[in-house]
mmCIF file of C-alpha atoms in Angstrom:
data_model
loop_
_atom_site.group_PDB
_atom_site.id
_atom_site.type_symbol
_atom_site.label_atom_id
_atom_site.label_comp_id
_atom_site.label_asym_id
_atom_site.label_seq_id
_atom_site.Cartn_x
_atom_site.Cartn_y
_atom_site.Cartn_z
ATOM 1 C CA MET A 1 26.167 24.858 40.832
ATOM 2 C CA THR A 2 22.352 24.557 42.287
ATOM 3 C CA ALA A 3 21.552 24.048 45.747
ATOM 4 C CA ALA A 4 20.045 20.173 46.401
ATOM 5 C CA LYS A 5 16.517 20.591 47.169
ATOM 6 C CA PRO A 6 15.764 19.266 50.611
ATOM 7 C CA LEU A 7 14.235 16.103 51.295
ATOM 8 C CA ARG A 8 10.428 16.218 51.858
ATOM 9 C CA ARG A 9 9.298 14.574 54.871
ATOM 10 C CA PRO A 10 6.334 12.498 55.016
ATOM 11 C CA PRO A 11 3.304 13.980 57.010
ATOM 12 C CA VAL A 12 3.308 12.211 60.297
ATOM 13 C CA LEU A 13 0.321 10.532 61.365
ATOM 14 C CA ASP A 14 -1.247 12.036 64.471
ATOM 15 C CA VAL A 15 -3.484 9.058 65.664
ATOM 16 C CA ASP A 16 -5.610 11.524 68.284
ATOM 17 C CA GLN A 17 -5.719 14.641 65.822
ATOM 18 C CA LEU A 18 -7.361 11.987 63.523
ATOM 19 C CA LEU A 19 -9.988 10.335 65.880
ATOM 20 C CA LYS A 20 -10.704 14.194 67.321
ATOM 21 C CA ASP A 21 -11.095 15.485 63.572
ATOM 22 C CA PRO A 22 -15.095 16.028 63.419
ATOM 23 C CA GLU A 23 -15.015 15.812 59.967
ATOM 24 C CA ILE A 24 -13.781 12.237 59.728
ATOM 25 C CA LYS A 25 -16.697 9.530 59.783
ATOM 26 C CA VAL A 26 -15.460 6.381 58.794
ATOM 27 C CA ILE A 27 -11.705 5.019 59.505
ATOM 28 C CA VAL A 28 -10.416 1.576 57.907
ATOM 29 C CA THR A 29 -7.954 -0.279 59.221
ATOM 30 C CA CYS A 30 -6.321 -2.852 57.198
ATOM 31 C CA GLY A 31 -3.115 -4.914 57.073
ATOM 32 C CA SER A 32 -1.511 -8.501 57.196
ATOM 33 C CA GLY A 33 -2.446 -11.161 59.279
ATOM 34 C CA GLY A 34 -0.742 -11.145 62.653
ATOM 35 C CA VAL A 35 0.044 -7.510 63.207
ATOM 36 C CA GLY A 36 -2.264 -6.813 65.655
ATOM 37 C CA LYS A 37 -4.771 -4.949 63.522
ATOM 38 C CA THR A 38 -7.842 -5.956 65.469
ATOM 39 C CA THR A 39 -6.772 -4.528 68.744
ATOM 40 C CA THR A 40 -5.284 -1.584 66.827
ATOM 41 C CA ALA A 41 -8.884 -0.836 65.667
ATOM 42 C CA ALA A 42 -10.525 -1.974 68.995
ATOM 43 C CA ALA A 43 -7.748 0.503 70.384
ATOM 44 C CA LEU A 44 -8.588 3.350 67.954
ATOM 45 C CA ALA A 45 -12.209 3.070 68.476
ATOM 46 C CA LEU A 46 -11.859 2.866 72.487
ATOM 47 C CA ARG A 47 -9.645 6.362 72.469
ATOM 48 C CA ALA A 48 -11.948 7.943 70.112
ATOM 49 C CA ALA A 49 -14.995 7.515 72.570
ATOM 50 C CA GLU A 50 -12.707 8.125 75.303
ATOM 51 C CA GLN A 51 -12.151 11.693 73.449
ATOM 52 C CA GLY A 52 -15.918 12.097 73.073
ATOM 53 C CA ARG A 53 -16.664 10.430 70.028
ATOM 54 C CA LYS A 54 -19.734 8.265 69.520
ATOM 55 C CA VAL A 55 -18.131 5.500 68.174
ATOM 56 C CA VAL A 56 -19.089 2.217 66.138
ATOM 57 C CA VAL A 57 -16.510 -0.364 65.543
ATOM 58 C CA LEU A 58 -17.091 -3.249 63.220
ATOM 59 C CA THR A 59 -15.045 -6.617 62.354
ATOM 60 C CA ILE A 60 -15.437 -8.166 58.878
ATOM 61 C CA ASP A 61 -12.883 -10.823 60.150
ATOM 62 C CA PRO A 62 -14.970 -13.746 60.802
ATOM 63 C CA ALA A 63 -12.609 -14.861 63.863
ATOM 64 C CA ARG A 64 -13.599 -13.362 66.933
ATOM 65 C CA ARG A 65 -10.546 -11.319 68.422
ATOM 66 C CA LEU A 66 -12.452 -7.949 68.354
ATOM 67 C CA ALA A 67 -14.644 -9.241 70.947
ATOM 68 C CA GLN A 68 -11.502 -10.687 72.646
ATOM 69 C CA ALA A 69 -9.854 -7.486 72.335
ATOM 70 C CA LEU A 70 -12.657 -5.413 73.746
ATOM 71 C CA GLY A 71 -13.360 -7.966 76.664
ATOM 72 C CA LEU A 72 -17.096 -9.029 75.674
ATOM 73 C CA THR A 73 -17.962 -12.737 75.237
ATOM 74 C CA GLU A 74 -19.606 -12.436 71.837
ATOM 75 C CA LEU A 75 -20.510 -9.865 69.013
ATOM 76 C CA ASP A 76 -22.998 -10.325 66.142
ATOM 77 C CA ASN A 77 -24.715 -8.247 63.716
ATOM 78 C CA SER A 78 -26.215 -5.805 65.964
ATOM 79 C CA PRO A 79 -24.049 -2.948 67.715
ATOM 80 C CA ARG A 80 -23.546 -3.905 71.315
ATOM 81 C CA PRO A 81 -22.470 -1.340 73.752
ATOM 82 C CA VAL A 82 -18.723 -1.652 75.135
ATOM 83 C CA LEU A 83 -19.206 -0.798 79.108
ATOM 84 C CA GLY A 84 -16.741 0.317 81.556
ATOM 85 C CA LEU A 85 -15.680 3.723 79.819
ATOM 86 C CA ASP A 86 -14.476 6.944 81.165
ATOM 87 C CA SER A 87 -17.992 8.546 80.120
ATOM 88 C CA SER A 88 -16.494 12.034 81.488
ATOM 89 C CA ASN A 89 -16.616 13.260 77.860
ATOM 90 C CA ALA A 90 -19.629 11.793 76.635
ATOM 91 C CA GLY A 91 -18.521 9.547 74.446
ATOM 92 C CA GLN A 92 -19.907 6.040 73.392
ATOM 93 C CA LEU A 93 -18.372 2.734 72.217
ATOM 94 C CA GLN A 94 -20.340 0.043 70.284
ATOM 95 C CA ALA A 95 -19.092 -2.950 68.397
ATOM 96 C CA MET A 96 -20.301 -5.848 65.846
ATOM 97 C CA MET A 97 -19.263 -8.394 64.050
ATOM 98 C CA LEU A 98 -20.533 -9.022 60.242
ATOM 99 C CA ASP A 99 -22.723 -11.843 59.666
ATOM 100 C CA MET A 100 -22.724 -12.174 56.091
ATOM 101 C CA LYS A 101 -26.107 -13.892 55.664
ATOM 102 C CA ARG A 102 -28.094 -11.988 58.391
ATOM 103 C CA THR A 103 -26.735 -9.004 56.242
ATOM 104 C CA PHE A 104 -27.988 -10.283 52.600
ATOM 105 C CA ASP A 105 -31.406 -11.200 54.295
ATOM 106 C CA GLU A 106 -31.735 -7.956 55.435
ATOM 107 C CA VAL A 107 -30.923 -6.328 52.005
ATOM 108 C CA VAL A 108 -33.630 -8.936 50.587
ATOM 109 C CA SER A 109 -36.090 -8.256 52.804
ATOM 110 C CA ALA A 110 -35.393 -4.322 52.649
ATOM 111 C CA HIS A 111 -35.876 -4.206 48.733
ATOM 112 C CA THR A 112 -38.707 -6.943 47.763
ATOM 113 C CA THR A 113 -42.164 -7.684 49.338
ATOM 114 C CA ALA A 114 -42.358 -10.094 52.172
ATOM 115 C CA GLU A 115 -43.863 -13.038 49.936
ATOM 116 C CA LYS A 116 -41.110 -12.533 47.182
ATOM 117 C CA ALA A 117 -38.494 -12.519 50.514
ATOM 118 C CA GLU A 118 -39.782 -16.065 51.600
ATOM 119 C CA GLN A 119 -39.364 -17.673 48.097
ATOM 120 C CA VAL A 120 -36.013 -16.058 47.807
ATOM 121 C CA PHE A 121 -34.878 -17.419 51.462
ATOM 122 C CA ALA A 122 -36.238 -20.969 50.790
ATOM 123 C CA ASN A 123 -34.353 -20.874 47.190
ATOM 124 C CA PRO A 124 -31.200 -23.515 47.345
ATOM 125 C CA PHE A 125 -29.076 -21.068 44.808
ATOM 126 C CA TYR A 126 -29.881 -18.020 47.307
ATOM 127 C CA GLN A 127 -28.888 -20.006 50.538
ATOM 128 C CA SER A 128 -25.624 -21.102 49.169
ATOM 129 C CA LEU A 129 -25.006 -17.693 47.685
ATOM 130 C CA SER A 130 -25.687 -15.912 51.034
ATOM 131 C CA ALA A 131 -23.519 -18.189 52.876
ATOM 132 C CA SER A 132 -20.285 -19.390 50.933
ATOM 133 C CA PHE A 133 -20.443 -17.437 47.472
ATOM 134 C CA ALA A 134 -16.724 -16.215 46.888
ATOM 135 C CA GLY A 135 -16.927 -12.418 47.330
ATOM 136 C CA THR A 136 -20.405 -12.143 49.099
ATOM 137 C CA GLN A 137 -18.529 -11.197 52.626
ATOM 138 C CA GLU A 138 -16.830 -8.356 51.212
ATOM 139 C CA TYR A 139 -19.945 -7.182 49.356
ATOM 140 C CA MET A 140 -22.213 -7.649 52.445
ATOM 141 C CA ALA A 141 -19.326 -5.622 54.498
ATOM 142 C CA MET A 142 -19.688 -2.913 51.899
ATOM 143 C CA GLU A 143 -23.786 -3.404 52.573
ATOM 144 C CA LYS A 144 -23.401 -3.035 56.553
ATOM 145 C CA LEU A 145 -21.048 -0.450 56.073
ATOM 146 C CA SER A 146 -23.745 1.550 53.811
ATOM 147 C CA GLN A 147 -26.430 0.736 56.256
ATOM 148 C CA LEU A 148 -24.128 2.484 59.421
ATOM 149 C CA ARG A 149 -23.052 5.364 57.198
ATOM 150 C CA GLY A 150 -26.688 5.989 56.535
ATOM 151 C CA GLN A 151 -27.791 5.854 60.161
ATOM 152 C CA LEU A 152 -24.868 8.107 61.162
ATOM 153 C CA VAL A 153 -26.171 10.873 58.710
ATOM 154 C CA LYS A 154 -30.144 10.099 59.655
ATOM 155 C CA ASP A 155 -29.930 9.310 63.318
ATOM 156 C CA GLY A 156 -26.657 10.727 64.490
ATOM 157 C CA GLU A 157 -26.730 7.639 66.632
ATOM 158 C CA TRP A 158 -22.699 7.528 65.535
ATOM 159 C CA ASP A 159 -20.394 9.890 64.389
ATOM 160 C CA LEU A 160 -17.616 7.422 63.801
ATOM 161 C CA ILE A 161 -17.383 4.276 62.337
ATOM 162 C CA VAL A 162 -14.054 1.944 62.490
ATOM 163 C CA VAL A 163 -14.096 -0.661 60.016
ATOM 164 C CA ASP A 164 -11.616 -3.945 60.854
ATOM 165 C CA THR A 165 -11.067 -5.493 57.744
ATOM 166 C CA PRO A 166 -9.782 -9.229 57.293
ATOM 167 C CA PRO A 167 -6.184 -10.519 57.414
ATOM 168 C CA SER A 168 -3.644 -10.297 54.183
ATOM 169 C CA ARG A 169 -4.199 -8.995 50.959
ATOM 170 C CA SER A 170 -8.107 -10.187 51.310
ATOM 171 C CA ALA A 171 -8.156 -6.925 53.786
ATOM 172 C CA LEU A 172 -8.767 -4.826 50.301
ATOM 173 C CA ASP A 173 -11.198 -7.609 48.520
ATOM 174 C CA PHE A 174 -14.243 -5.758 49.764
ATOM 175 C CA LEU A 175 -13.066 -3.071 47.207
ATOM 176 C CA ASP A 176 -13.448 -5.345 44.561
ATOM 177 C CA ALA A 177 -15.688 -7.834 45.701
ATOM 178 C CA PRO A 178 -18.940 -5.804 45.014
ATOM 179 C CA GLN A 179 -18.330 -4.863 41.708
ATOM 180 C CA ARG A 180 -17.477 -8.592 41.029
ATOM 181 C CA LEU A 181 -20.906 -9.772 42.366
ATOM 182 C CA GLY A 182 -22.496 -6.804 40.850
ATOM 183 C CA ARG A 183 -21.181 -8.007 37.610
ATOM 184 C CA PHE A 184 -22.222 -11.489 38.013
ATOM 185 C CA LEU A 185 -25.704 -10.685 39.477
ATOM 186 C CA ASP A 186 -26.668 -8.396 36.477
ATOM 187 C CA GLY A 187 -24.138 -9.564 33.694
ATOM 188 C CA ARG A 188 -24.402 -11.816 30.944
ATOM 189 C CA MET A 189 -23.974 -15.295 32.854
ATOM 190 C CA ILE A 190 -27.245 -14.425 34.768
ATOM 191 C CA ARG A 191 -29.405 -13.462 31.480
ATOM 192 C CA LEU A 192 -28.213 -16.432 29.874
ATOM 193 C CA LEU A 193 -28.833 -18.577 32.877
ATOM 194 C CA THR A 194 -32.352 -17.509 33.085
ATOM 195 C CA ALA A 195 -33.109 -17.345 29.684
ATOM 196 C CA PRO A 196 -35.024 -20.727 29.620
ATOM 197 C CA ALA A 197 -37.599 -19.445 32.245
ATOM 198 C CA ARG A 198 -38.592 -16.325 30.164
ATOM 199 C CA ALA A 199 -38.118 -18.504 26.853
ATOM 200 C CA GLY A 200 -39.962 -21.232 28.240
ATOM 201 C CA GLY A 201 -38.124 -23.500 25.324
ATOM 202 C CA LYS A 202 -36.916 -27.000 26.129
ATOM 203 C CA ALA A 203 -34.626 -26.636 22.962
ATOM 204 C CA TYR A 204 -33.173 -23.058 24.417
ATOM 205 C CA LEU A 205 -32.887 -25.049 27.623
ATOM 206 C CA ARG A 206 -30.607 -27.554 26.282
ATOM 207 C CA VAL A 207 -28.537 -25.037 24.323
ATOM 208 C CA VAL A 208 -27.890 -22.960 27.216
ATOM 209 C CA THR A 209 -27.078 -26.129 29.611
ATOM 210 C CA ALA A 210 -24.530 -27.176 26.970
ATOM 211 C CA SER A 211 -23.206 -24.048 27.099
ATOM 212 C CA PHE A 212 -22.495 -24.289 30.569
ATOM 213 C CA SER A 213 -21.951 -27.806 31.187
ATOM 214 C CA ILE A 214 -18.665 -27.142 33.054
ATOM 215 C CA PHE A 215 -19.963 -24.342 35.253
ATOM 216 C CA ALA A 216 -23.126 -26.578 35.789
ATOM 217 C CA LYS A 217 -21.309 -29.467 36.657
ATOM 218 C CA VAL A 218 -19.248 -27.857 39.387
ATOM 219 C CA MET A 219 -22.154 -25.600 40.756
ATOM 220 C CA THR A 220 -24.556 -28.602 40.691
ATOM 221 C CA ARG A 221 -22.641 -30.889 43.153
ATOM 222 C CA ILE A 222 -22.981 -27.849 45.559
ATOM 223 C CA LEU A 223 -26.950 -26.727 44.691
ATOM 224 C CA GLY A 224 -28.028 -29.696 43.486
ATOM 225 C CA ASN A 225 -29.516 -30.975 40.106
ATOM 226 C CA ASP A 226 -32.162 -28.292 39.612
ATOM 227 C CA LEU A 227 -29.271 -25.476 39.283
ATOM 228 C CA LEU A 228 -31.176 -23.928 36.619
ATOM 229 C CA GLY A 229 -34.205 -23.605 37.591
ATOM 230 C CA ASN A 230 -32.898 -22.600 41.243
ATOM 231 C CA VAL A 231 -31.022 -19.817 39.572
ATOM 232 C CA SER A 232 -34.123 -19.121 37.123
ATOM 233 C CA ALA A 233 -36.545 -18.649 40.275
ATOM 234 C CA PHE A 234 -34.331 -16.541 42.227
ATOM 235 C CA VAL A 235 -33.339 -13.920 39.954
ATOM 236 C CA ALA A 236 -37.185 -13.428 39.078
ATOM 237 C CA SER A 237 -37.927 -13.327 42.697
ATOM 238 C CA LEU A 238 -35.282 -10.634 42.743
ATOM 239 C CA GLU A 239 -35.650 -8.764 39.491
ATOM 240 C CA THR A 240 -36.499 -5.292 40.916
ATOM 241 C CA MET A 241 -33.555 -4.988 43.042
ATOM 242 C CA PHE A 242 -30.626 -6.320 40.939
ATOM 243 C CA GLY A 243 -30.100 -2.705 39.853
ATOM 244 C CA GLY A 244 -29.635 -1.478 43.120
ATOM 245 C CA PHE A 245 -26.903 -4.265 43.692
ATOM 246 C CA ARG A 246 -24.436 -2.412 41.798
ATOM 247 C CA GLU A 247 -26.038 1.322 42.256
ATOM 248 C CA ARG A 248 -25.251 0.654 46.381
ATOM 249 C CA ALA A 249 -21.839 -1.035 45.973
ATOM 250 C CA ASP A 250 -20.577 1.929 43.539
ATOM 251 C CA ARG A 251 -22.147 4.719 46.131
ATOM 252 C CA THR A 252 -20.417 2.985 49.206
ATOM 253 C CA TYR A 253 -17.220 2.699 46.913
ATOM 254 C CA GLU A 254 -17.418 6.582 46.004
ATOM 255 C CA LEU A 255 -17.982 6.925 50.057
ATOM 256 C CA LEU A 256 -14.695 5.235 50.883
ATOM 257 C CA LYS A 257 -12.758 7.778 48.442
ATOM 258 C CA GLY A 258 -14.225 10.672 50.272
ATOM 259 C CA PRO A 259 -12.585 13.229 52.484
ATOM 260 C CA ASP A 260 -14.768 12.080 55.531
ATOM 261 C CA THR A 261 -12.752 8.504 55.107
ATOM 262 C CA ALA A 262 -9.401 7.217 56.419
ATOM 263 C CA PHE A 263 -7.299 4.529 55.652
ATOM 264 C CA VAL A 264 -5.037 3.407 58.329
ATOM 265 C CA VAL A 265 -2.532 0.712 57.439
ATOM 266 C CA VAL A 266 -1.402 -1.776 60.473
ATOM 267 C CA ALA A 267 2.212 -3.348 60.078
ATOM 268 C CA SER A 268 4.939 -4.542 62.334
ATOM 269 C CA PRO A 269 8.955 -4.599 61.493
ATOM 270 C CA GLU A 270 8.898 -8.133 59.711
ATOM 271 C CA PRO A 271 9.853 -8.484 55.803
ATOM 272 C CA ASP A 272 6.676 -10.008 54.788
ATOM 273 C CA ALA A 273 4.296 -7.405 56.947
ATOM 274 C CA LEU A 274 6.270 -4.232 55.595
ATOM 275 C CA ARG A 275 6.140 -5.937 51.947
ATOM 276 C CA GLU A 276 2.015 -6.200 52.514
ATOM 277 C CA ALA A 277 2.334 -2.292 53.948
ATOM 278 C CA SER A 278 3.798 -1.398 50.863
ATOM 279 C CA PHE A 279 1.045 -3.664 48.946
ATOM 280 C CA PHE A 280 -1.801 -1.596 50.498
ATOM 281 C CA VAL A 281 -0.080 1.700 50.382
ATOM 282 C CA GLU A 282 0.127 1.340 46.516
ATOM 283 C CA ARG A 283 -3.534 0.009 46.099
ATOM 284 C CA LEU A 284 -4.836 2.934 48.098
ATOM 285 C CA GLN A 285 -2.882 5.514 46.259
ATOM 286 C CA HIS A 286 -4.199 3.725 42.802
ATOM 287 C CA GLU A 287 -7.775 3.929 43.843
ATOM 288 C CA GLN A 288 -7.055 7.461 45.237
ATOM 289 C CA MET A 289 -8.337 6.289 48.826
ATOM 290 C CA PRO A 290 -7.538 8.630 51.446
ATOM 291 C CA LEU A 291 -4.534 7.218 53.402
ATOM 292 C CA ALA A 292 -3.912 8.507 56.829
ATOM 293 C CA GLY A 293 -0.862 6.782 57.578
ATOM 294 C CA VAL A 294 0.931 3.341 58.428
ATOM 295 C CA LEU A 295 0.545 2.586 62.069
ATOM 296 C CA MET A 296 3.797 0.526 62.965
ATOM 297 C CA ASN A 297 2.428 -1.631 65.891
ATOM 298 C CA ARG A 298 5.675 -2.582 67.375
ATOM 299 C CA LEU A 299 8.868 -2.147 68.356
ATOM 300 C CA ARG A 300 12.261 -3.634 67.873
ATOM 301 C CA THR A 301 15.165 -2.802 69.847
ATOM 302 C CA ALA A 302 18.795 -3.665 68.962
ATOM 303 C CA PRO A 303 20.631 -5.431 71.862
ATOM 304 C CA ALA A 304 23.323 -3.146 74.148
ATOM 305 C CA GLY A 305 26.414 -2.607 72.365
ATOM 306 C CA LEU A 306 25.048 -3.164 68.646
#
């Protein structure tokens, strides 16, 4: 009779050791709403700065909880210093909140000429895409993270980036949205929508319009009656940068799978929060993302005598 193998205990999440590790460059916190995920991200960033790291904490959540957690009046798309830290270890802390449209504008300005950029900014389709199109926020989060990561490597302004994601399951949408947006921008739909401008024929325009009549009816309510013309002009203006959308998204996605990234799932001892935490853990494992551990943000004690 063989002896039963001892149960393997999962590794313990040592937060201080994680924050001290100079090889860790990006920490991503995710979790359902109401578990204190944003305050946890702020606490991790603050603790890392106290230990001597140069930290920037970025929130993707449009709510202003991060500013409140750090005692700031407001945050925007540029890093702001957080004052009042113990500077004995030369640590620094800066904080910022993703501005989706400003980040999209920065991408356009960086990858096209000033003249074409002005054409893009004035285009109604771009104005809607950059402000409210599904998935744009998560894609721009990838773009901003890529920018920060590039500055970390090039300038050394920071040596740690802490990312606070939105609540609920949308916290991991930023893993999918860049690919969805990339497929949309350089996919078959865009090619068909812009074919009339390339072909210059009214007959073909009628065919395309009929093929996408349902899509057009919905979108024209948002963008106006000149949907196809606006889309065509938008794509023509950005023709040179379309390949870069997917390329940059793929590059940042691979960055998140790298050994210098760590995901921390934040949960609380509530059934819904635990189910969400389980979902995050399974998804991260499926995507082979580096999971550092699960942080239980609340403690529940039983009354005496139970």
